[in-house]
Amino acid sequence: MAPVPPPAGTRTLDRARCQAKAHPSALDAALAAAVLVCMVAGSFVDPHGDSGVSWGLRTPAPLSLILMAVGAAALVKRRRAPMLVLAVTATASLIESVTSDPRAPVAMSAVVALFTVAVTTDRSTTWRVALLTMTVLTGAAMLGGPLPWYAQENLGIFAWTGMAAAAGDAVRSRKEFVHAIRERAERAERTREEEARRRVAEERLRIARDLHDVVAHHIALVNVQAGVAAHVMDKRPDQAKEALAHVREASRSALNELRATVGLLRQSGDPEAPTEPAPGLDRLEELAGTFRNAGLQVEVARADNGTTLPAAVDLAAYRVIQEALTNVQKHAGTEAKAEVSVVRVGPNVEVTVLDNGSGEDHDPDSGGGHGLLGMRERVTALRGTLTTGPRYGGGFRVHAILPVKTRPRASGDPV
């Protein structure tokens, strides 16, 4: 359905507003000319007659015409110097109020100038200036003018200047309100964009950690089993065939997990990628079995009393054990033995991986990898703690404390 165009009158008004904003000086000149025409036209009207209140024509005094011209000319600069313009127009109105009878409406220029001051300044300045202008002009007209103090013209000066100040303050308040709403909307839009970028960065980091864990674990197993197969190929072909079967199984598992992880990056219109449940501690024995098949001695002990962990905590514990055992396989030497324990301690579950390796390249960070860094980021994201380091007497220790009931770490929380 096509949008309905706005009425022709609305379009014309919008164009006029745009042109006025683009040429403010021309708008002020047109306003000054209109005020001058109104003042001159009003100066020919005599509100007083010989028999009471009546209306008639009169000829304005030359001084009144000069004062009207001065007041109208000053309005041309009302945006650039509103206080100065108000001083000039108020002085002209003051002179007219004291000297002329009947008065010409020179005070109209002061009313417009006071409105401009109220629009362009703050509220306290507006009311100080307005009270001063109202007091001076009304007091001078009542006390120094030729008319009685209670004359309608004197009260009219007080009323018109007061309304000008109130109207200008209302216009300024509305502009500030609209500006505040626009700023709030822009700030909210920036916040949404920053939040979206932060979530994208966190998701990329999570996917990078998963990819690293999957690739490092399975490729390490493939490397070990391929080396075993190459070593015994000639003398013990049955054992070589078994090692190659393990290579095939490890590579298949790596491909499946990579396919599931990369499937998260697909767009909504892409073909659906095959997925499987994220691994957890329920597959711990299966994980340990893959390392045992690769020749690493692994012992598993669990004292978590069948605790059901949140999906994020369960996955983090599994990945920590997987990465730690991969590091043992790669760095601890051929005679190394690993011990894995999962213990429930109060509100936390503690995961520990120990080894007694004495290989020359036993430090997992010596190869410049990101395994320990990825483990630490994964645990910290769940508000847990991770400690790693050499054991007394040889070997390496990885210890993670994960809260059973957790919430992700906020972006502003300390690490």
PDB file of C-alpha atoms in Angstrom, residues 109-375:
ATOM      1  CA  SER A 109       8.689  46.666  19.275  1.00  0.00           C
ATOM      2  CA  ALA A 110       9.692  46.237  22.940  1.00  0.00           C
ATOM      3  CA  VAL A 111       7.181  43.393  23.306  1.00  0.00           C
ATOM      4  CA  VAL A 112       8.742  41.548  20.329  1.00  0.00           C
ATOM      5  CA  ALA A 113      12.262  42.189  21.675  1.00  0.00           C
ATOM      6  CA  LEU A 114      11.308  40.882  25.133  1.00  0.00           C
ATOM      7  CA  PHE A 115       9.834  37.751  23.533  1.00  0.00           C
ATOM      8  CA  THR A 116      13.141  37.208  21.711  1.00  0.00           C
ATOM      9  CA  VAL A 117      15.123  37.565  24.944  1.00  0.00           C
ATOM     10  CA  ALA A 118      12.881  34.993  26.640  1.00  0.00           C
ATOM     11  CA  VAL A 119      13.371  32.525  23.769  1.00  0.00           C
ATOM     12  CA  THR A 120      17.161  32.868  23.595  1.00  0.00           C
ATOM     13  CA  THR A 121      18.108  32.982  27.310  1.00  0.00           C
ATOM     14  CA  ASP A 122      17.446  30.922  30.409  1.00  0.00           C
ATOM     15  CA  ARG A 123      14.413  31.208  32.675  1.00  0.00           C
ATOM     16  CA  SER A 124      16.039  33.167  35.506  1.00  0.00           C
ATOM     17  CA  THR A 125      17.471  35.752  33.096  1.00  0.00           C
ATOM     18  CA  THR A 126      14.125  35.984  31.328  1.00  0.00           C
ATOM     19  CA  TRP A 127      12.184  36.809  34.450  1.00  0.00           C
ATOM     20  CA  ARG A 128      14.755  39.268  35.791  1.00  0.00           C
ATOM     21  CA  VAL A 129      14.788  41.158  32.512  1.00  0.00           C
ATOM     22  CA  ALA A 130      11.011  40.890  32.125  1.00  0.00           C
ATOM     23  CA  LEU A 131      10.304  42.262  35.609  1.00  0.00           C
ATOM     24  CA  LEU A 132      12.721  45.125  35.037  1.00  0.00           C
ATOM     25  CA  THR A 133      11.172  45.977  31.643  1.00  0.00           C
ATOM     26  CA  MET A 134       7.604  45.720  32.915  1.00  0.00           C
ATOM     27  CA  THR A 135       8.358  47.846  35.983  1.00  0.00           C
ATOM     28  CA  VAL A 136      10.228  50.587  34.126  1.00  0.00           C
ATOM     29  CA  LEU A 137       7.844  50.940  31.190  1.00  0.00           C
ATOM     30  CA  THR A 138       4.636  50.642  33.225  1.00  0.00           C
ATOM     31  CA  GLY A 139       5.927  52.853  36.051  1.00  0.00           C
ATOM     32  CA  ALA A 140       7.119  55.555  33.644  1.00  0.00           C
ATOM     33  CA  ALA A 141       3.803  55.500  31.787  1.00  0.00           C
ATOM     34  CA  MET A 142       1.786  55.727  35.000  1.00  0.00           C
ATOM     35  CA  LEU A 143       3.871  58.332  36.777  1.00  0.00           C
ATOM     36  CA  GLY A 144       5.377  60.417  33.961  1.00  0.00           C
ATOM     37  CA  GLY A 145       2.874  60.152  31.170  1.00  0.00           C
ATOM     38  CA  PRO A 146       0.047  62.561  30.389  1.00  0.00           C
ATOM     39  CA  LEU A 147      -2.652  59.968  31.043  1.00  0.00           C
ATOM     40  CA  PRO A 148      -4.058  58.980  34.486  1.00  0.00           C
ATOM     41  CA  TRP A 149      -2.168  56.143  36.103  1.00  0.00           C
ATOM     42  CA  TYR A 150      -5.154  53.809  35.781  1.00  0.00           C
ATOM     43  CA  ALA A 151      -5.560  54.371  32.028  1.00  0.00           C
ATOM     44  CA  GLN A 152      -6.012  51.284  29.877  1.00  0.00           C
ATOM     45  CA  GLU A 153      -2.916  52.120  27.821  1.00  0.00           C
ATOM     46  CA  ASN A 154      -0.759  51.920  30.974  1.00  0.00           C
ATOM     47  CA  LEU A 155      -2.238  48.609  32.040  1.00  0.00           C
ATOM     48  CA  GLY A 156      -1.890  47.354  28.451  1.00  0.00           C
ATOM     49  CA  ILE A 157       1.887  47.907  28.562  1.00  0.00           C
ATOM     50  CA  PHE A 158       2.092  45.782  31.714  1.00  0.00           C
ATOM     51  CA  ALA A 159      -0.093  43.039  30.235  1.00  0.00           C
ATOM     52  CA  TRP A 160       1.623  42.831  26.841  1.00  0.00           C
ATOM     53  CA  THR A 161       5.168  42.746  28.246  1.00  0.00           C
ATOM     54  CA  GLY A 162       4.175  40.061  30.760  1.00  0.00           C
ATOM     55  CA  MET A 163       2.554  37.920  28.062  1.00  0.00           C
ATOM     56  CA  ALA A 164       5.613  38.339  25.823  1.00  0.00           C
ATOM     57  CA  ALA A 165       7.920  37.050  28.563  1.00  0.00           C
ATOM     58  CA  ALA A 166       5.616  34.119  29.379  1.00  0.00           C
ATOM     59  CA  ALA A 167       5.159  33.153  25.717  1.00  0.00           C
ATOM     60  CA  GLY A 168       8.896  33.335  25.022  1.00  0.00           C
ATOM     61  CA  ASP A 169       9.682  31.199  28.062  1.00  0.00           C
ATOM     62  CA  ALA A 170       7.112  28.622  26.943  1.00  0.00           C
ATOM     63  CA  VAL A 171       8.603  28.468  23.441  1.00  0.00           C
ATOM     64  CA  ARG A 172      12.119  28.084  24.853  1.00  0.00           C
ATOM     65  CA  SER A 173      10.970  25.324  27.233  1.00  0.00           C
ATOM     66  CA  ARG A 174       9.339  23.425  24.390  1.00  0.00           C
ATOM     67  CA  LYS A 175      12.479  23.692  22.264  1.00  0.00           C
ATOM     68  CA  GLU A 176      14.590  22.383  25.148  1.00  0.00           C
ATOM     69  CA  PHE A 177      12.141  19.521  25.705  1.00  0.00           C
ATOM     70  CA  VAL A 178      12.199  18.514  22.031  1.00  0.00           C
ATOM     71  CA  HIS A 179      15.994  18.778  21.990  1.00  0.00           C
ATOM     72  CA  ALA A 180      16.236  16.598  25.103  1.00  0.00           C
ATOM     73  CA  ILE A 181      13.967  13.972  23.529  1.00  0.00           C
ATOM     74  CA  ARG A 182      16.099  13.920  20.380  1.00  0.00           C
ATOM     75  CA  GLU A 183      19.291  13.615  22.393  1.00  0.00           C
ATOM     76  CA  ARG A 184      17.794  10.798  24.459  1.00  0.00           C
ATOM     77  CA  ALA A 185      16.731   8.991  21.285  1.00  0.00           C
ATOM     78  CA  GLU A 186      20.185   9.427  19.720  1.00  0.00           C
ATOM     79  CA  ARG A 187      21.855   8.260  22.925  1.00  0.00           C
ATOM     80  CA  ALA A 188      19.576   5.220  23.073  1.00  0.00           C
ATOM     81  CA  GLU A 189      20.386   4.431  19.446  1.00  0.00           C
ATOM     82  CA  ARG A 190      24.120   4.701  20.154  1.00  0.00           C
ATOM     83  CA  THR A 191      23.688   2.480  23.211  1.00  0.00           C
ATOM     84  CA  ARG A 192      21.850  -0.149  21.167  1.00  0.00           C
ATOM     85  CA  GLU A 193      24.574  -0.090  18.534  1.00  0.00           C
ATOM     86  CA  GLU A 194      27.307  -0.408  21.157  1.00  0.00           C
ATOM     87  CA  GLU A 195      25.436  -3.253  22.838  1.00  0.00           C
ATOM     88  CA  ALA A 196      25.031  -5.012  19.496  1.00  0.00           C
ATOM     89  CA  ARG A 197      28.741  -4.627  18.754  1.00  0.00           C
ATOM     90  CA  ARG A 198      29.619  -5.914  22.228  1.00  0.00           C
ATOM     91  CA  ARG A 199      27.389  -8.968  21.810  1.00  0.00           C
ATOM     92  CA  VAL A 200      28.892  -9.658  18.382  1.00  0.00           C
ATOM     93  CA  ALA A 201      32.399  -9.441  19.847  1.00  0.00           C
ATOM     94  CA  GLU A 202      31.474 -11.769  22.707  1.00  0.00           C
ATOM     95  CA  GLU A 203      29.903 -14.258  20.317  1.00  0.00           C
ATOM     96  CA  ARG A 204      32.972 -14.189  18.103  1.00  0.00           C
ATOM     97  CA  LEU A 205      35.166 -14.800  21.128  1.00  0.00           C
ATOM     98  CA  ARG A 206      32.994 -17.709  22.250  1.00  0.00           C
ATOM     99  CA  ILE A 207      33.042 -19.298  18.797  1.00  0.00           C
ATOM    100  CA  ALA A 208      36.820 -18.791  18.600  1.00  0.00           C
ATOM    101  CA  ARG A 209      37.230 -20.560  21.954  1.00  0.00           C
ATOM    102  CA  ASP A 210      35.049 -23.461  20.812  1.00  0.00           C
ATOM    103  CA  LEU A 211      36.932 -23.790  17.550  1.00  0.00           C
ATOM    104  CA  HIS A 212      40.255 -23.753  19.363  1.00  0.00           C
ATOM    105  CA  ASP A 213      39.141 -26.384  21.856  1.00  0.00           C
ATOM    106  CA  VAL A 214      37.765 -28.676  19.171  1.00  0.00           C
ATOM    107  CA  VAL A 215      40.671 -28.336  16.768  1.00  0.00           C
ATOM    108  CA  ALA A 216      43.408 -28.537  19.401  1.00  0.00           C
ATOM    109  CA  HIS A 217      41.945 -31.650  21.040  1.00  0.00           C
ATOM    110  CA  HIS A 218      41.211 -33.684  17.955  1.00  0.00           C
ATOM    111  CA  ILE A 219      44.247 -32.641  15.945  1.00  0.00           C
ATOM    112  CA  ALA A 220      46.479 -33.564  18.896  1.00  0.00           C
ATOM    113  CA  LEU A 221      44.886 -37.021  18.967  1.00  0.00           C
ATOM    114  CA  VAL A 222      45.221 -37.387  15.203  1.00  0.00           C
ATOM    115  CA  ASN A 223      48.878 -36.389  15.418  1.00  0.00           C
ATOM    116  CA  VAL A 224      49.637 -38.922  18.139  1.00  0.00           C
ATOM    117  CA  GLN A 225      47.776 -41.792  16.498  1.00  0.00           C
ATOM    118  CA  ALA A 226      49.282 -41.017  13.098  1.00  0.00           C
ATOM    119  CA  GLY A 227      52.746 -41.138  14.658  1.00  0.00           C
ATOM    120  CA  VAL A 228      51.963 -44.491  16.268  1.00  0.00           C
ATOM    121  CA  ALA A 229      50.679 -45.855  12.965  1.00  0.00           C
ATOM    122  CA  ALA A 230      53.769 -44.721  11.107  1.00  0.00           C
ATOM    123  CA  HIS A 231      56.016 -46.265  13.762  1.00  0.00           C
ATOM    124  CA  VAL A 232      54.441 -49.740  13.788  1.00  0.00           C
ATOM    125  CA  MET A 233      53.241 -49.914  10.195  1.00  0.00           C
ATOM    126  CA  ASP A 234      55.899 -52.437   9.055  1.00  0.00           C
ATOM    127  CA  LYS A 235      56.267 -54.621  12.153  1.00  0.00           C
ATOM    128  CA  ARG A 236      52.759 -54.607  13.645  1.00  0.00           C
ATOM    129  CA  PRO A 237      50.188 -53.793  10.969  1.00  0.00           C
ATOM    130  CA  ASP A 238      47.254 -54.729  13.207  1.00  0.00           C
ATOM    131  CA  GLN A 239      48.216 -52.077  15.750  1.00  0.00           C
ATOM    132  CA  ALA A 240      48.788 -49.598  12.918  1.00  0.00           C
ATOM    133  CA  LYS A 241      45.314 -50.371  11.602  1.00  0.00           C
ATOM    134  CA  GLU A 242      43.850 -49.753  15.068  1.00  0.00           C
ATOM    135  CA  ALA A 243      45.724 -46.439  15.319  1.00  0.00           C
ATOM    136  CA  LEU A 244      44.400 -45.373  11.930  1.00  0.00           C
ATOM    137  CA  ALA A 245      40.900 -46.262  13.057  1.00  0.00           C
ATOM    138  CA  HIS A 246      41.370 -43.907  16.011  1.00  0.00           C
ATOM    139  CA  VAL A 247      42.609 -41.245  13.588  1.00  0.00           C
ATOM    140  CA  ARG A 248      39.479 -41.702  11.510  1.00  0.00           C
ATOM    141  CA  GLU A 249      37.216 -41.503  14.570  1.00  0.00           C
ATOM    142  CA  ALA A 250      38.958 -38.390  15.919  1.00  0.00           C
ATOM    143  CA  SER A 251      38.795 -36.642  12.548  1.00  0.00           C
ATOM    144  CA  ARG A 252      35.095 -37.515  12.200  1.00  0.00           C
ATOM    145  CA  SER A 253      34.372 -36.094  15.651  1.00  0.00           C
ATOM    146  CA  ALA A 254      36.345 -32.953  14.805  1.00  0.00           C
ATOM    147  CA  LEU A 255      34.395 -32.473  11.591  1.00  0.00           C
ATOM    148  CA  ASN A 256      31.063 -32.960  13.348  1.00  0.00           C
ATOM    149  CA  GLU A 257      31.869 -30.434  16.065  1.00  0.00           C
ATOM    150  CA  LEU A 258      33.297 -27.956  13.547  1.00  0.00           C
ATOM    151  CA  ARG A 259      30.159 -28.322  11.442  1.00  0.00           C
ATOM    152  CA  ALA A 260      27.951 -27.676  14.471  1.00  0.00           C
ATOM    153  CA  THR A 261      30.008 -24.645  15.527  1.00  0.00           C
ATOM    154  CA  VAL A 262      30.279 -23.090  12.082  1.00  0.00           C
ATOM    155  CA  GLY A 263      26.564 -23.678  11.612  1.00  0.00           C
ATOM    156  CA  LEU A 264      25.986 -20.948  14.161  1.00  0.00           C
ATOM    157  CA  LEU A 265      27.440 -18.452  11.688  1.00  0.00           C
ATOM    158  CA  ARG A 266      24.899 -19.190   8.981  1.00  0.00           C
ATOM    159  CA  GLN A 267      22.313 -16.589   8.057  1.00  0.00           C
ATOM    160  CA  SER A 268      18.607 -17.180   8.617  1.00  0.00           C
ATOM    161  CA  GLY A 269      18.047 -18.011   4.937  1.00  0.00           C
ATOM    162  CA  ASP A 270      20.880 -20.519   4.696  1.00  0.00           C
ATOM    163  CA  PRO A 271      20.255 -24.269   4.738  1.00  0.00           C
ATOM    164  CA  GLU A 272      19.940 -25.626   8.224  1.00  0.00           C
ATOM    165  CA  ALA A 273      23.208 -27.056   9.530  1.00  0.00           C
ATOM    166  CA  PRO A 274      23.233 -30.365  11.394  1.00  0.00           C
ATOM    167  CA  THR A 275      23.719 -29.818  15.088  1.00  0.00           C
ATOM    168  CA  GLU A 276      24.061 -31.896  18.204  1.00  0.00           C
ATOM    169  CA  PRO A 277      23.779 -31.101  21.918  1.00  0.00           C
ATOM    170  CA  ALA A 278      26.762 -29.262  23.361  1.00  0.00           C
ATOM    171  CA  PRO A 279      29.125 -31.633  25.169  1.00  0.00           C
ATOM    172  CA  GLY A 280      29.141 -31.720  28.961  1.00  0.00           C
ATOM    173  CA  LEU A 281      30.406 -33.708  31.895  1.00  0.00           C
ATOM    174  CA  ASP A 282      28.057 -36.550  30.993  1.00  0.00           C
ATOM    175  CA  ARG A 283      30.540 -37.287  28.186  1.00  0.00           C
ATOM    176  CA  LEU A 284      33.582 -37.127  30.458  1.00  0.00           C
ATOM    177  CA  GLU A 285      34.273 -40.863  30.264  1.00  0.00           C
ATOM    178  CA  GLU A 286      33.994 -40.746  26.484  1.00  0.00           C
ATOM    179  CA  LEU A 287      36.484 -37.863  26.436  1.00  0.00           C
ATOM    180  CA  ALA A 288      38.884 -39.718  28.705  1.00  0.00           C
ATOM    181  CA  GLY A 289      38.542 -42.787  26.476  1.00  0.00           C
ATOM    182  CA  THR A 290      39.749 -40.883  23.435  1.00  0.00           C
ATOM    183  CA  PHE A 291      42.927 -39.929  25.282  1.00  0.00           C
ATOM    184  CA  ARG A 292      43.400 -43.464  26.605  1.00  0.00           C
ATOM    185  CA  ASN A 293      43.190 -44.724  23.043  1.00  0.00           C
ATOM    186  CA  ALA A 294      45.948 -42.250  22.182  1.00  0.00           C
ATOM    187  CA  GLY A 295      48.205 -43.783  24.857  1.00  0.00           C
ATOM    188  CA  LEU A 296      47.675 -41.311  27.715  1.00  0.00           C
ATOM    189  CA  GLN A 297      46.868 -42.784  31.117  1.00  0.00           C
ATOM    190  CA  VAL A 298      43.830 -40.939  32.443  1.00  0.00           C
ATOM    191  CA  GLU A 299      42.057 -41.508  35.756  1.00  0.00           C
ATOM    192  CA  VAL A 300      38.703 -39.897  36.420  1.00  0.00           C
ATOM    193  CA  ALA A 301      37.170 -39.317  39.840  1.00  0.00           C
ATOM    194  CA  ARG A 302      33.821 -37.629  40.386  1.00  0.00           C
ATOM    195  CA  ALA A 303      32.265 -36.481  43.642  1.00  0.00           C
ATOM    196  CA  ASP A 304      29.705 -34.019  42.342  1.00  0.00           C
ATOM    197  CA  ASN A 305      26.756 -36.086  43.624  1.00  0.00           C
ATOM    198  CA  GLY A 306      25.002 -36.044  40.273  1.00  0.00           C
ATOM    199  CA  THR A 307      24.695 -32.247  40.262  1.00  0.00           C
ATOM    200  CA  THR A 308      22.834 -30.917  37.261  1.00  0.00           C
ATOM    201  CA  LEU A 309      24.823 -27.969  35.966  1.00  0.00           C
ATOM    202  CA  PRO A 310      23.612 -25.106  33.790  1.00  0.00           C
ATOM    203  CA  ALA A 311      24.434 -25.647  30.131  1.00  0.00           C
ATOM    204  CA  ALA A 312      27.100 -22.921  30.076  1.00  0.00           C
ATOM    205  CA  VAL A 313      28.828 -24.257  33.208  1.00  0.00           C
ATOM    206  CA  ASP A 314      28.614 -27.846  31.982  1.00  0.00           C
ATOM    207  CA  LEU A 315      30.178 -26.908  28.639  1.00  0.00           C
ATOM    208  CA  ALA A 316      32.890 -24.797  30.328  1.00  0.00           C
ATOM    209  CA  ALA A 317      33.869 -27.665  32.656  1.00  0.00           C
ATOM    210  CA  TYR A 318      34.048 -30.075  29.724  1.00  0.00           C
ATOM    211  CA  ARG A 319      36.164 -27.685  27.656  1.00  0.00           C
ATOM    212  CA  VAL A 320      38.552 -26.998  30.553  1.00  0.00           C
ATOM    213  CA  ILE A 321      39.155 -30.747  31.002  1.00  0.00           C
ATOM    214  CA  GLN A 322      39.475 -31.256  27.250  1.00  0.00           C
ATOM    215  CA  GLU A 323      42.035 -28.474  26.859  1.00  0.00           C
ATOM    216  CA  ALA A 324      43.987 -29.548  29.951  1.00  0.00           C
ATOM    217  CA  LEU A 325      44.229 -33.153  28.759  1.00  0.00           C
ATOM    218  CA  THR A 326      45.200 -31.963  25.287  1.00  0.00           C
ATOM    219  CA  ASN A 327      48.036 -29.965  26.837  1.00  0.00           C
ATOM    220  CA  VAL A 328      49.119 -33.044  28.806  1.00  0.00           C
ATOM    221  CA  GLN A 329      49.109 -35.114  25.622  1.00  0.00           C
ATOM    222  CA  LYS A 330      51.144 -32.497  23.752  1.00  0.00           C
ATOM    223  CA  HIS A 331      53.592 -31.286  26.397  1.00  0.00           C
ATOM    224  CA  ALA A 332      53.911 -33.708  29.323  1.00  0.00           C
ATOM    225  CA  GLY A 333      55.876 -36.479  27.657  1.00  0.00           C
ATOM    226  CA  THR A 334      55.144 -40.055  26.642  1.00  0.00           C
ATOM    227  CA  GLU A 335      55.114 -41.469  30.184  1.00  0.00           C
ATOM    228  CA  ALA A 336      52.789 -38.886  31.640  1.00  0.00           C
ATOM    229  CA  LYS A 337      49.717 -39.771  33.650  1.00  0.00           C
ATOM    230  CA  ALA A 338      46.725 -37.475  34.123  1.00  0.00           C
ATOM    231  CA  GLU A 339      44.214 -37.330  36.948  1.00  0.00           C
ATOM    232  CA  VAL A 340      40.821 -35.642  36.494  1.00  0.00           C
ATOM    233  CA  SER A 341      38.529 -34.840  39.403  1.00  0.00           C
ATOM    234  CA  VAL A 342      35.129 -33.166  39.531  1.00  0.00           C
ATOM    235  CA  VAL A 343      33.976 -32.227  43.039  1.00  0.00           C
ATOM    236  CA  ARG A 344      30.940 -30.327  44.319  1.00  0.00           C
ATOM    237  CA  VAL A 345      32.028 -27.909  47.060  1.00  0.00           C
ATOM    238  CA  GLY A 346      29.199 -25.802  48.441  1.00  0.00           C
ATOM    239  CA  PRO A 347      27.762 -23.537  45.736  1.00  0.00           C
ATOM    240  CA  ASN A 348      30.596 -24.377  43.328  1.00  0.00           C
ATOM    241  CA  VAL A 349      31.851 -27.282  41.294  1.00  0.00           C
ATOM    242  CA  GLU A 350      35.636 -27.649  41.205  1.00  0.00           C
ATOM    243  CA  VAL A 351      37.411 -29.215  38.247  1.00  0.00           C
ATOM    244  CA  THR A 352      41.041 -30.280  38.656  1.00  0.00           C
ATOM    245  CA  VAL A 353      43.412 -31.830  36.118  1.00  0.00           C
ATOM    246  CA  LEU A 354      46.821 -33.001  37.391  1.00  0.00           C
ATOM    247  CA  ASP A 355      49.672 -34.652  35.575  1.00  0.00           C
ATOM    248  CA  ASN A 356      53.106 -35.914  36.529  1.00  0.00           C
ATOM    249  CA  GLY A 357      54.728 -35.120  33.209  1.00  0.00           C
ATOM    250  CA  SER A 358      58.379 -34.307  33.031  1.00  0.00           C
ATOM    251  CA  GLY A 359      58.690 -33.485  29.353  1.00  0.00           C
ATOM    252  CA  GLU A 360      61.089 -30.748  28.279  1.00  0.00           C
ATOM    253  CA  ASP A 361      58.211 -28.792  26.745  1.00  0.00           C
ATOM    254  CA  HIS A 362      55.837 -29.197  29.655  1.00  0.00           C
ATOM    255  CA  ASP A 363      54.745 -25.544  29.886  1.00  0.00           C
ATOM    256  CA  PRO A 364      51.503 -25.259  27.870  1.00  0.00           C
ATOM    257  CA  ASP A 365      52.252 -21.603  27.099  1.00  0.00           C
ATOM    258  CA  SER A 366      55.718 -22.279  25.734  1.00  0.00           C
ATOM    259  CA  GLY A 367      54.397 -22.931  22.250  1.00  0.00           C
ATOM    260  CA  GLY A 368      52.704 -19.538  21.990  1.00  0.00           C
ATOM    261  CA  GLY A 369      49.213 -21.048  21.933  1.00  0.00           C
ATOM    262  CA  HIS A 370      46.016 -19.663  23.376  1.00  0.00           C
ATOM    263  CA  GLY A 371      44.748 -22.722  25.270  1.00  0.00           C
ATOM    264  CA  LEU A 372      45.177 -21.432  28.812  1.00  0.00           C
ATOM    265  CA  LEU A 373      43.991 -17.968  27.794  1.00  0.00           C
ATOM    266  CA  GLY A 374      40.846 -19.440  26.266  1.00  0.00           C
ATOM    267  CA  MET A 375      40.177 -21.519  29.397  1.00  0.00           C
TER     268      MET A 375
END
